[in-house]
Coordinates of C-alpha atoms and ligand atoms in Angstrom, one line a residue:
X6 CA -25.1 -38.5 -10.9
X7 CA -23.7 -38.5 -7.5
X8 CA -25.5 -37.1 -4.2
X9 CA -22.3 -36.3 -2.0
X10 CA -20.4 -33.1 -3.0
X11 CA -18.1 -33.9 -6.1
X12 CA -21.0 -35.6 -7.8
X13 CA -19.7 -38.4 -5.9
X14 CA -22.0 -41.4 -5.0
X15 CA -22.4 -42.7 -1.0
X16 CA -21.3 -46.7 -1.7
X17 CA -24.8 -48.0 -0.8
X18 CA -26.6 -46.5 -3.1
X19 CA -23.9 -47.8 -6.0
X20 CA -24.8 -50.9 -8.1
X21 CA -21.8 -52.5 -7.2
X22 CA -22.7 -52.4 -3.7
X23 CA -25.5 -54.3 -4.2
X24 CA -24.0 -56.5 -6.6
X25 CA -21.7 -57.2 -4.1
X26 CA -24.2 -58.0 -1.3
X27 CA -25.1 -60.8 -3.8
X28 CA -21.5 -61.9 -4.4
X29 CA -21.3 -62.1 -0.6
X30 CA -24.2 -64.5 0.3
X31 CA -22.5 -67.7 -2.0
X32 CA -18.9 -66.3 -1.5
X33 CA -19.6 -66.7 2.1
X34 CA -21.0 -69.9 2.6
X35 CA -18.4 -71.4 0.4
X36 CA -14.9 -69.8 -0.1
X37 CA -11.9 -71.3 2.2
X38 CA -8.9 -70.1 2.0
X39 CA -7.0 -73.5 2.2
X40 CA -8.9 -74.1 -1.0
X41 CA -8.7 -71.3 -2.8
X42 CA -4.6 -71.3 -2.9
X43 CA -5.4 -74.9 -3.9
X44 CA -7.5 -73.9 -6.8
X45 CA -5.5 -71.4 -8.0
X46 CA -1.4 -71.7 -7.8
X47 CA -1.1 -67.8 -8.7
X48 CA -3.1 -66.1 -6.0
X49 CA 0.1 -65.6 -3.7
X50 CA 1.6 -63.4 -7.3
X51 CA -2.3 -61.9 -8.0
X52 CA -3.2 -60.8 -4.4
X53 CA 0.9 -59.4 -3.3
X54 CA 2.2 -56.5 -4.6
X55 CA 5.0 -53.9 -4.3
X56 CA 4.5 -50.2 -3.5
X57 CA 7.2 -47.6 -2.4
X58 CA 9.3 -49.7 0.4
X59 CA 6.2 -51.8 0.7
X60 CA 6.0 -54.9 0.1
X61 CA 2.2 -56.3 0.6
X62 CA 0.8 -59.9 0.6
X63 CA -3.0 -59.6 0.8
X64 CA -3.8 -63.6 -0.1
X65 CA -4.1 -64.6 2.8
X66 CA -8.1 -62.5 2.9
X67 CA -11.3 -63.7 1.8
X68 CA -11.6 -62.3 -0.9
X69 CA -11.1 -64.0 -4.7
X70 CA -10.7 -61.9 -7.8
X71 CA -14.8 -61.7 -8.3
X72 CA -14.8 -59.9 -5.5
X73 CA -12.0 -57.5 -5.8
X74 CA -13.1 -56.6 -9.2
X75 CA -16.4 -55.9 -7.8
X76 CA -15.1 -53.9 -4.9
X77 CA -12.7 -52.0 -7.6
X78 CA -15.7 -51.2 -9.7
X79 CA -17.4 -49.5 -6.7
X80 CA -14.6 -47.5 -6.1
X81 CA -14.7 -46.5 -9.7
X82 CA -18.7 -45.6 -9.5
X83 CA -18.1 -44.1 -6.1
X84 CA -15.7 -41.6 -7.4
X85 CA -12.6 -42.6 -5.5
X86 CA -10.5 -41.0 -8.1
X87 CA -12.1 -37.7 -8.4
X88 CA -12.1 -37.5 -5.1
X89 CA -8.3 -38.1 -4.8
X90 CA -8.1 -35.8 -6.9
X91 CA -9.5 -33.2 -5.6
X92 CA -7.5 -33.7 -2.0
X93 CA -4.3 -33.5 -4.3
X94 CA -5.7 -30.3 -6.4
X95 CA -6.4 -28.6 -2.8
X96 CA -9.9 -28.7 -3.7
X97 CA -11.9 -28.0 0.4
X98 CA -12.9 -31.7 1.0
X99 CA -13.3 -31.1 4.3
X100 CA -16.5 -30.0 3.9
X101 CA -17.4 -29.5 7.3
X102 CA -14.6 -26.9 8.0
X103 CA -14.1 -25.9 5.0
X104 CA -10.7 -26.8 4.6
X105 CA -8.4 -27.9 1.8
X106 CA -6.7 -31.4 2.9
X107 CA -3.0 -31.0 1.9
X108 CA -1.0 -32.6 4.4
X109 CA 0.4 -34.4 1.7
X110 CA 2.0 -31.1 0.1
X111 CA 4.4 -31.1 3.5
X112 CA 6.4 -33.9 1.9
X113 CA 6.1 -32.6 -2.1
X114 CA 9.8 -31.8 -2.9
X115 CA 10.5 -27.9 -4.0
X116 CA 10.7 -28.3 -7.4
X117 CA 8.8 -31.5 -7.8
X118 CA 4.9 -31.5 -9.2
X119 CA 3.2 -29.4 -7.1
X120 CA 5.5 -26.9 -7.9
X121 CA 2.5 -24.9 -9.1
X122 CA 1.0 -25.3 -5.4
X123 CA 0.7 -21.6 -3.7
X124 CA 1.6 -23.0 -0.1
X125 CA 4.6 -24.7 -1.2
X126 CA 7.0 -22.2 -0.7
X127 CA 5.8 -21.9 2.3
X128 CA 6.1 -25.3 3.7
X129 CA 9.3 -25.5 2.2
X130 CA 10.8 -22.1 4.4
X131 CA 9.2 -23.7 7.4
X132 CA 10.8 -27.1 6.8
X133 CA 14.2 -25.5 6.3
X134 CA 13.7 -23.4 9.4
X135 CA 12.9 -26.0 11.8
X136 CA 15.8 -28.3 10.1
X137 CA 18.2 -25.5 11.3
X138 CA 16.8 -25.7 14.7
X139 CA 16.9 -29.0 14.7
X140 CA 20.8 -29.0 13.9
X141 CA 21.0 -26.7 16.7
X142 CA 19.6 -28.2 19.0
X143 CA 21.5 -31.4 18.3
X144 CA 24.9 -29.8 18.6
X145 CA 24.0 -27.9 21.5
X146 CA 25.8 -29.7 24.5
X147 CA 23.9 -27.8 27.1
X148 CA 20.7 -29.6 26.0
X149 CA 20.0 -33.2 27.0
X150 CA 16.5 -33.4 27.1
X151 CA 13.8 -32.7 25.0
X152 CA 10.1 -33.0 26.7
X153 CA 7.5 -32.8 23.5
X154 CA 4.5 -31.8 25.3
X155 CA 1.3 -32.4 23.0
X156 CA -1.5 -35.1 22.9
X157 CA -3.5 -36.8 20.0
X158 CA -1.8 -36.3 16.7
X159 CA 0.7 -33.8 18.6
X160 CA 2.0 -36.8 20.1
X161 CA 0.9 -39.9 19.1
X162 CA 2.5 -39.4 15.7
X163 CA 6.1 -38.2 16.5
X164 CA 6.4 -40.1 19.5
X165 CA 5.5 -43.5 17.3
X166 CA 8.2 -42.5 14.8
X167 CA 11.0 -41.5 17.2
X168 CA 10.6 -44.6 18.9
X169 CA 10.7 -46.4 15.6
X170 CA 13.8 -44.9 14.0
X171 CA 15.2 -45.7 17.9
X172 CA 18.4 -47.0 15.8
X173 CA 18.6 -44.3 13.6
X174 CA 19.0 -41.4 16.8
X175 CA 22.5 -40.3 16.9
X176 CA 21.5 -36.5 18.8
X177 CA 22.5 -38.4 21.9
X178 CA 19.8 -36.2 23.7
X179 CA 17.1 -38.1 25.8
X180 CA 13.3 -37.1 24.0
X181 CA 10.2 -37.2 26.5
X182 CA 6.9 -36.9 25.4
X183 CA 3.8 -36.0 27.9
X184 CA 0.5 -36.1 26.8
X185 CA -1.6 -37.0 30.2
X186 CA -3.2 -33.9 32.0
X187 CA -2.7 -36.5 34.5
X188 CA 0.5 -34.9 36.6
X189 CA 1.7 -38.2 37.4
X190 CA 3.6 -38.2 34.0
X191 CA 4.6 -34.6 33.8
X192 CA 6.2 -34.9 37.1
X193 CA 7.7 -38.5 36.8
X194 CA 9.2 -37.0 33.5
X195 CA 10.7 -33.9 35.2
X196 CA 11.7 -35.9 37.8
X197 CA 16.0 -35.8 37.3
X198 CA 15.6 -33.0 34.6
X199 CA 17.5 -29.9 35.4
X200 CA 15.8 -27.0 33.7
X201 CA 19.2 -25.8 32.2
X202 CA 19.5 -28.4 30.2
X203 CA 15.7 -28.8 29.1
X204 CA 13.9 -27.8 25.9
X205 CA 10.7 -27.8 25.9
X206 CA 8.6 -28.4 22.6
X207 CA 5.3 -27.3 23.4
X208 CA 3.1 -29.3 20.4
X209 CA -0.7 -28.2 19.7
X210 CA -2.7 -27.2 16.6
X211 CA -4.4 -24.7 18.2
X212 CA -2.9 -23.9 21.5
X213 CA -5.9 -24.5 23.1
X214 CA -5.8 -28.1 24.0
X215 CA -6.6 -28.2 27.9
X216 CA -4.2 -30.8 28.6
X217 CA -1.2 -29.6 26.6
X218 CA -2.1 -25.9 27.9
X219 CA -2.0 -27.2 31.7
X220 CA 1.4 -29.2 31.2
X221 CA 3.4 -26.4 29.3
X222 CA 1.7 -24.2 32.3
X223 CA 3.3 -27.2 35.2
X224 CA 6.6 -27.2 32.8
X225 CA 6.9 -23.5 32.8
X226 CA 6.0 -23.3 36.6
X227 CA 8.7 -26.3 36.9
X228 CA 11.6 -24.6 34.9
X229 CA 11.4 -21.1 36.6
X230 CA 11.3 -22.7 40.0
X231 CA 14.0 -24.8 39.4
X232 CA 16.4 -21.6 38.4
X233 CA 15.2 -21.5 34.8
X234 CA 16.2 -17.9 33.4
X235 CA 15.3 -17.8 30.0
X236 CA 11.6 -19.5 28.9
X237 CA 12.1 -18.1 25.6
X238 CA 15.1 -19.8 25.0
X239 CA 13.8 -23.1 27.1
X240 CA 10.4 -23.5 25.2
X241 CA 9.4 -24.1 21.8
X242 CA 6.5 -24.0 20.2
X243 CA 5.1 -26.1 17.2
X244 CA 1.4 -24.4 16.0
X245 CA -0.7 -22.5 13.5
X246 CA -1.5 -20.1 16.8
X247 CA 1.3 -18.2 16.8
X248 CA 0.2 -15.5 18.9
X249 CA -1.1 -17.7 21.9
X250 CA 2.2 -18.8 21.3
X251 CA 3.8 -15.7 21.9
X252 CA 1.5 -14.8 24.8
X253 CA 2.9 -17.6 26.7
X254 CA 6.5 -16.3 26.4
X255 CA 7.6 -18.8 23.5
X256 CA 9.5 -16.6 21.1
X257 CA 10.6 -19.3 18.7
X258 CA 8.0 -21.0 17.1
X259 CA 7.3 -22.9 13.6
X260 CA 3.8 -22.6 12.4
X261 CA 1.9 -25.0 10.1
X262 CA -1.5 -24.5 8.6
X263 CA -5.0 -25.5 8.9
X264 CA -5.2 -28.1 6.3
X265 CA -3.0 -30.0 8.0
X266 CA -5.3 -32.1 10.1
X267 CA -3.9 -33.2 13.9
X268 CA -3.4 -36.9 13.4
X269 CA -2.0 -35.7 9.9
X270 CA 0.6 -33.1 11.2
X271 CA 3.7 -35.3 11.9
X272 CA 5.1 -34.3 8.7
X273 CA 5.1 -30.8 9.7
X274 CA 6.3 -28.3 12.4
X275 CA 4.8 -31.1 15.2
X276 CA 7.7 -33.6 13.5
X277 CA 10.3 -31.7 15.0
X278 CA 10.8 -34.1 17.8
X279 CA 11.7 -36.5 14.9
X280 CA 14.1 -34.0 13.4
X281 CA 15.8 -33.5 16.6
X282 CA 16.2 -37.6 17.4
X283 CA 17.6 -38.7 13.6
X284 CA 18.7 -35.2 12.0
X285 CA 17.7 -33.0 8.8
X286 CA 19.1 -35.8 6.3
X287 CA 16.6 -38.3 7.9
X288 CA 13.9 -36.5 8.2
X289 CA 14.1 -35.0 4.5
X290 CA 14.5 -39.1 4.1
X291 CA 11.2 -39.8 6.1
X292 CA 8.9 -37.0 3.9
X293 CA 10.7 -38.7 0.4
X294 CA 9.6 -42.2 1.7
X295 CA 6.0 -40.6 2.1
X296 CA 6.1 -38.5 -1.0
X297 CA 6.7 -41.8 -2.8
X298 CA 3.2 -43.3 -1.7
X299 CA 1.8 -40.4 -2.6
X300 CA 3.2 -40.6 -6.0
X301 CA 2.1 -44.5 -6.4
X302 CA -1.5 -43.4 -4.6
X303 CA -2.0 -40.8 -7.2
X304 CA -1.3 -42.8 -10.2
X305 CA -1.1 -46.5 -9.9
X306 CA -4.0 -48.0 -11.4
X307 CA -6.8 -49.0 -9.0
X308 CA -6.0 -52.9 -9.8
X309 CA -2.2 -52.6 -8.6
X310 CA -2.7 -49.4 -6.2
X311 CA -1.7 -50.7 -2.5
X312 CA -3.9 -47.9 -0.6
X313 CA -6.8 -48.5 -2.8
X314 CA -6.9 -52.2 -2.5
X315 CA -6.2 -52.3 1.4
X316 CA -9.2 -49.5 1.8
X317 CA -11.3 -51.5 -0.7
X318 CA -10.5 -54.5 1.9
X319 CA -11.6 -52.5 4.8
X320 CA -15.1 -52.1 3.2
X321 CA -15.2 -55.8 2.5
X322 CA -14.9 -56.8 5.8
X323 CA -16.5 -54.0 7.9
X324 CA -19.8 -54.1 5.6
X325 CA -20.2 -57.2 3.6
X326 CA -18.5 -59.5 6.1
X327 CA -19.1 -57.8 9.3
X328 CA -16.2 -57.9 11.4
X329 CA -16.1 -55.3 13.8
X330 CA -12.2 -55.0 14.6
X331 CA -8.9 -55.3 12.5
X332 CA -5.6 -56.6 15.1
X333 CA -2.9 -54.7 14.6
X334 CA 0.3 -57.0 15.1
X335 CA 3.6 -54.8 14.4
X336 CA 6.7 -57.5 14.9
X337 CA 9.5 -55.1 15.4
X338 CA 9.7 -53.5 18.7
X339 CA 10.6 -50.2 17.7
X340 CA 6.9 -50.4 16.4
X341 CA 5.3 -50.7 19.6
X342 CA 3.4 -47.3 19.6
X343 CA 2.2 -48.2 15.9
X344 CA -1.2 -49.9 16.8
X345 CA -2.0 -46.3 19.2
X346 CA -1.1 -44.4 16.1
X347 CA -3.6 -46.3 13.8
X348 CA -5.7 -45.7 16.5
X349 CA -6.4 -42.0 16.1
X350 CA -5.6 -42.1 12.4
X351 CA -8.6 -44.3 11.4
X352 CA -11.2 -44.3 14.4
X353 CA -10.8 -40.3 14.9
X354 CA -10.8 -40.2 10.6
X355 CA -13.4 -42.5 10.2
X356 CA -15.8 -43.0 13.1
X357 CA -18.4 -41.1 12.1
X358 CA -22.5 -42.0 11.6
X359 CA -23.5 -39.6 9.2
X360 CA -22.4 -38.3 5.7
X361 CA -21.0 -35.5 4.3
X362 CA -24.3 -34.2 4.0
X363 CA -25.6 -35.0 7.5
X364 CA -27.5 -37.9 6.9
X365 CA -28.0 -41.0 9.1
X366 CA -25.6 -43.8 7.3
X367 CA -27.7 -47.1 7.3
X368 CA -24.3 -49.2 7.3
X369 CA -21.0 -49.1 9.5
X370 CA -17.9 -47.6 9.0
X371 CA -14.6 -47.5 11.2
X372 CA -13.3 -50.6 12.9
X373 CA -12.2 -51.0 16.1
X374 CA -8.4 -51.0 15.8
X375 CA -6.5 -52.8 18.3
X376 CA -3.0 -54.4 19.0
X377 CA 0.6 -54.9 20.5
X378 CA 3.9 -55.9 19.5
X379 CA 4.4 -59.5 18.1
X380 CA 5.7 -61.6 19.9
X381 CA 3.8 -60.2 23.2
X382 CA 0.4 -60.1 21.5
X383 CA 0.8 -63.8 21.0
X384 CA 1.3 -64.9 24.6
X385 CA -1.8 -62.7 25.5
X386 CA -4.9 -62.5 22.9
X387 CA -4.0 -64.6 19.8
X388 CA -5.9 -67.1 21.5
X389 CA -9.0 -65.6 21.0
X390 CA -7.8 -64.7 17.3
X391 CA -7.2 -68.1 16.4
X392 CA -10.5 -70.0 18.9
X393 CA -12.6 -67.3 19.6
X394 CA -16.0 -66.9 18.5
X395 CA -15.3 -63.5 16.5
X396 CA -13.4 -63.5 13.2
X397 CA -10.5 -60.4 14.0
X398 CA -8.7 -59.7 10.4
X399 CA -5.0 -58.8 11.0
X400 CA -2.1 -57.2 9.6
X401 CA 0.7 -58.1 10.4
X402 CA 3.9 -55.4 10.0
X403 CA 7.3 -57.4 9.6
X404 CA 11.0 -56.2 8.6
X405 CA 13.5 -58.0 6.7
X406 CA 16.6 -57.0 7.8
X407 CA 17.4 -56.4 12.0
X408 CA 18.1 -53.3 13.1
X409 CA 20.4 -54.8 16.0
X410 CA 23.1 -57.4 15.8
X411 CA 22.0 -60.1 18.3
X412 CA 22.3 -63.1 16.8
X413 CA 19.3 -65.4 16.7
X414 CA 16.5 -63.2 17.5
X415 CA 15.5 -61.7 14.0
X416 CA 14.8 -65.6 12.7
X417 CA 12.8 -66.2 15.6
X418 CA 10.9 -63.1 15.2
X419 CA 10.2 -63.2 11.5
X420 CA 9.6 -66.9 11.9
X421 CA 6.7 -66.2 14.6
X422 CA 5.2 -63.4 12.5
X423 CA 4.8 -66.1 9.2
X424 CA 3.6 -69.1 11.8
X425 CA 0.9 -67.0 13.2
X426 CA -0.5 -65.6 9.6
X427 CA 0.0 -69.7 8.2
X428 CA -1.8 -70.8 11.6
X429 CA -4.5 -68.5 11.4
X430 CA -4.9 -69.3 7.4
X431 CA -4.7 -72.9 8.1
X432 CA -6.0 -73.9 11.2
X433 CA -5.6 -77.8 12.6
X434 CA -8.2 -80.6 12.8
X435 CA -9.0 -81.9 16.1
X436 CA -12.0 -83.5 16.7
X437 CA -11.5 -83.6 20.2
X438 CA -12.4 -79.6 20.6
X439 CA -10.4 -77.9 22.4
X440 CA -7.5 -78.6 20.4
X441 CA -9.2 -77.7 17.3
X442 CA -8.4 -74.5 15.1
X443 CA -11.0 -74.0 12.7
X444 CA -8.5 -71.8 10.2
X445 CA -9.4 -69.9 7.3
X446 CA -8.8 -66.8 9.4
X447 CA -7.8 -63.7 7.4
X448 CA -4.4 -61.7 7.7
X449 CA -3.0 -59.0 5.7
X450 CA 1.3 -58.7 5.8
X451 CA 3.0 -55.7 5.0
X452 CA 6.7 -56.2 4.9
X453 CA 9.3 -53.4 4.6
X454 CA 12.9 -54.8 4.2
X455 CA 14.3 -52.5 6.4
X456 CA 12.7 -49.9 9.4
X457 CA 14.7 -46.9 8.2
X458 CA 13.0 -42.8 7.9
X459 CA 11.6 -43.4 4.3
X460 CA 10.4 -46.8 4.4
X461 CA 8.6 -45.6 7.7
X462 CA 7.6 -42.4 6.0
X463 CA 5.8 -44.8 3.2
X464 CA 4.0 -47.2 5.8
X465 CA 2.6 -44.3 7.4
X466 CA 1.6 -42.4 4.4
X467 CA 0.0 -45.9 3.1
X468 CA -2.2 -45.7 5.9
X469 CA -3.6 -42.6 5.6
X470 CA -4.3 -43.4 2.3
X471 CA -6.1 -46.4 2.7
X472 CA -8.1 -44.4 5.6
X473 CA -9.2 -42.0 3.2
X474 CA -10.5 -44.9 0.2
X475 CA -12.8 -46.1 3.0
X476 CA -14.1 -42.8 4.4
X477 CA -14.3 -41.7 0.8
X478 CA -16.4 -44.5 -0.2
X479 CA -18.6 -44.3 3.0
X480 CA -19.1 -40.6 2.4
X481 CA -17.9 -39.5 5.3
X482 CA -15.6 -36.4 6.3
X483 CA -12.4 -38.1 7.2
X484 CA -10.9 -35.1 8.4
X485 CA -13.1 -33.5 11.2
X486 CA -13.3 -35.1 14.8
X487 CA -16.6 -33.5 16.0
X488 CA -17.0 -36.3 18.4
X489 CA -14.4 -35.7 20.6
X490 CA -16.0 -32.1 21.4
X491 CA -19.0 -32.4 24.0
X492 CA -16.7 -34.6 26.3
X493 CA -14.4 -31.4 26.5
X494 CA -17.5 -28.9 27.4
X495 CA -18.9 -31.2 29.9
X496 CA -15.5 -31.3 31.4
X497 CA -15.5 -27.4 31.5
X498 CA -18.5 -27.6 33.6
X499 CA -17.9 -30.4 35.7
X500 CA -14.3 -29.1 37.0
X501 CA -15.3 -26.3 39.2
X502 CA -18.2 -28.7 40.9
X503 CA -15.3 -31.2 42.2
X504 CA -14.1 -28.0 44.2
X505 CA -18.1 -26.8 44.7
X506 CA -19.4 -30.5 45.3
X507 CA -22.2 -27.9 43.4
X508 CA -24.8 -31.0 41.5
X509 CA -27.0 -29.0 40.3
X510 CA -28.5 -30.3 37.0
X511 CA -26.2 -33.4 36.6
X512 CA -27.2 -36.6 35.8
X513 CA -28.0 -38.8 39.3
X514 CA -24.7 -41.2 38.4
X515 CA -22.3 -38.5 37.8
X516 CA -23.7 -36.6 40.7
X517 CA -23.0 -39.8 43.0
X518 CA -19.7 -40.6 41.7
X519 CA -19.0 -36.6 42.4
X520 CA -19.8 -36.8 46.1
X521 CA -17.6 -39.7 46.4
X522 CA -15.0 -38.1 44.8
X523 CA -15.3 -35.3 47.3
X524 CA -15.7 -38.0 49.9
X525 CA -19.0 -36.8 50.9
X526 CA -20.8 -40.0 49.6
Ligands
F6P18 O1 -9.4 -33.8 20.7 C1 -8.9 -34.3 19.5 C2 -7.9 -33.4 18.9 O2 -8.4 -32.3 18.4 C3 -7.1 -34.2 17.9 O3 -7.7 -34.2 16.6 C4 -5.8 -33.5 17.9 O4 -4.8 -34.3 17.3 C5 -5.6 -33.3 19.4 O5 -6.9 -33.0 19.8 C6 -4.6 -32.3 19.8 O6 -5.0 -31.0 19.3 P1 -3.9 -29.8 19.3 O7 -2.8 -30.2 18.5 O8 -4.7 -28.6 18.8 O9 -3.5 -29.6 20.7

């Protein structure tokens, strides 16, 4: 009988979990990686698989089929399946908002299985209403620039996937985003706009979001003082608060719900950005490519289920092996917002302490996720990846085919990304020291053979899967963000002191760094 809702069990309390602490005390005094492909000629074919536009070669972790069957059969005690389940029966797994999770119904075709599904229809009007605008936009001359304004998952998400489907825009109109409440990138973005020719999408959940509240505010300020007739025509807004939409002037606006979590919301109203840059056909693409994970995430069996594994891995390594950070190395450079994405998906998802029910968790859970493009990454921290003291797991992201025509470039790209995971794997003998790499270094690589709007839809959707396989086995909520709340009251109470210099009741360092804000120090 399980103690988290669901009658699912927390993974520490599971006799797999402590079967594998046992497994991990002689697997990690003895397994090498050089050795283990030496033992066994089939663990390239055992630990690879294909998914939806995925192709993923997990070999090169430290982990051996013991293990993974081990870390299977926890999911299996733990309830991973029911639990999927429930998210794709609508079932309110976000326990502490009580909220269905369904931000996987936004890419579920019309007639397709969720059919049954009482928001569908819904979704579906939405989609085909934005997807007009979107075409209207797009063939509207007067418009040349589009300025998203939104932060977190109302802009880490859309801005990541225009910028990766950069060879797929044919709108030719110029897409902005702003995110900073810091008016150094409002203005440098308005900075040779002309308000005529400006649309503004103004991006937020709830319409509340301070800094997305204070740029449409600057933008707004900005497009009437510039000659700007008609806000209503001018500004756009993408939000389940449709009448603090409304009460900022915004008459057209495309709504979305509240089981669609922020760093989940791309696929909805907040992907219009997307729409815009690559068109209705290639964004309809983008939600296929995601509905196909979800398809192979729902019923691919645990063994061959891409997600499942790469969560299971995440466990491994986070609990059992203790590594504290997971490189993120993208080698196309149309992915070079894709670490900052992972970001928010799996440290807002999954840093949390306690479980669903509130109690202290006795054992850690998100990763610090970290990265930049390949090759740039190299020439900057694989040093430490390859000679520091820490072991950094990495997953490396690499596309077949070139998305440009240069010649030369894409060999010396792809050839990089497969050096790096061998040298890591490998290592080099030198007794000498500093020359001396000790190897066995763990990388994941995920290869797509092309960046296009579905196989991008799939990579992302694989991601939040595999984000919700750990959380679920750590018994956490995945999908609230509590943490990033009592930064954004103190804020509220700090603000007015700068203009005060009123310390009061703060803390002696903030009160110091206050006065020398206000230069009275
Ligand atoms: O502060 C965190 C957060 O709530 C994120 O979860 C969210 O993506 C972001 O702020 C923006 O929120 P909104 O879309 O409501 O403006």
């Amino acid at each position: 009988m399980g103690d988290l809702p669901g009658l699912r069990l927390r993974c520490d309390r599971s006799n797999a979990w402590r079967l594998l602490r046992t497994l991990h005390m002689a697997h990690d005094a003895t397994f090498d990686l050089r050795s283990a492909f030496a033992q066994n000629p089939g663990r390239f074919e055992a630990f690879s698989q294909e998914a939806p536009y995925v192709f993923a070669d997990l070999s090169k972790n430290l982990i051996d089929s013991t293990i993974e069957d081990q870390l299977l059969a926890l999911a299996r005690e733990c309830g991973v399946e029911q639990h999927r389940d429930a998210m794709f029966q609508g079932a309110p797994i976000n326990e502490t908002e009580q909220r269905a999770v369904k931000h996987w119904l936004l890419r579920s075709p019309a007639a397709g299985t969720d059919a049954h599904d009482p928001d569908l229809a819904a979704v579906h009007a939405v989609l085909d209403a934005m997807l007009a605008f979107a075409e209207s936009v797009r063939s509207h001359a007067a418009i040349t620039d589009v300025v998203n304004i939104g932060i977190g998952g109302s802009d880490l998400g859309p801005q990541m996937a225009v910028l990766a489907l950069d060879a797929f825009a044919d709108s030719g109109k110029r897409l902005h985003f702003v995110s900073n409440v810091d008016g150094h990138e409002l203005a440098a973005t308005l900075r040779g706009l002309n308000p005529g020719n400006t649309l503004f999408l103004v991006a937020s959940k709830t319409f509340t979001t301070t800094e997305t509240m204070t740029n449409a505010r600057s933008a707004k300020a900005w497009f009437l003082a510039g000659g700007g007739t008609d806000v209503a025509r001018h500004f756009c807004a993408l939000t389940t608060n449709v009448e603090a939409a409304a009460a900022f002037g915004i008459r057209t606006t495309f709504g979305f719900w509240d089981w669609v979590g922020g760093r989940y919301s791309l696929w909805s109203a907040i992907g219009l950005p997307i729409a815009i840059a690559i068109g209705g056909p290639g964004f309809r693409a983008f939600l296929a490519g995601a509905h196909a994970m979800d398809c192979h995430f729902r019923a691919a069996p645990l063994e061959r289920n891409l997600p499942v594994r790469l969560g299971l891995l995440d466990v491994w390594y986070r609990n059992f092996c203790g590594f504290h950070s997971r490189s993120i190395a993208p080698y196309h450079s149309a992915l070079r917002r894709w670490p900052a994405y992972l970001q928010q998906l799996e440290m807002e998802s999954n840093g949390k302490r306690v479980d669903m029910q509130g109690n202290p968790l006795g054992f850690d859970t998100a990763p610090v996720l970290w990265g930049e493009p390949g090759t740039n990454g190299q020439h900057a921290y694989f040093q430490m990846l390859h000679q520091g003291t820490d072991v950094v797991p990495v997953e490396f992201v690499a596309v077949r085919d070139a998305s440009h025509t240069l010649p030369g470039h894409h060999a010396n790209l792809l050839a990089n990304a497969l050096a790096q995971a061998q040298a890591l794997m490998l290592g080099r003998s030198d007794p000498g020291g500093h020359r001396d790499f000790p190897g066995n270094r763990p990388s994941s690589f995920l290869l797509l053979d092309a960046l296009t709007p579905a196989s991008l839809g799939a990579l992302i959707a694989l991601q939040e899967h595999r984000v919700f396989v750990s959380g679920s086995l750590w018994g956490i909520n995945s999908f609230d963000q509590w943490g990033v709340e009592l930064g954004k009251v103190l804020a509220r109470d700090i603000e007015p002191r700068l203009a005060s210099g009123d310390t009061t009741g703060l803390d002696l360092s903030t009160a110091g760094l206050l006065r020398r804000l206000r230069r009275q120090a």
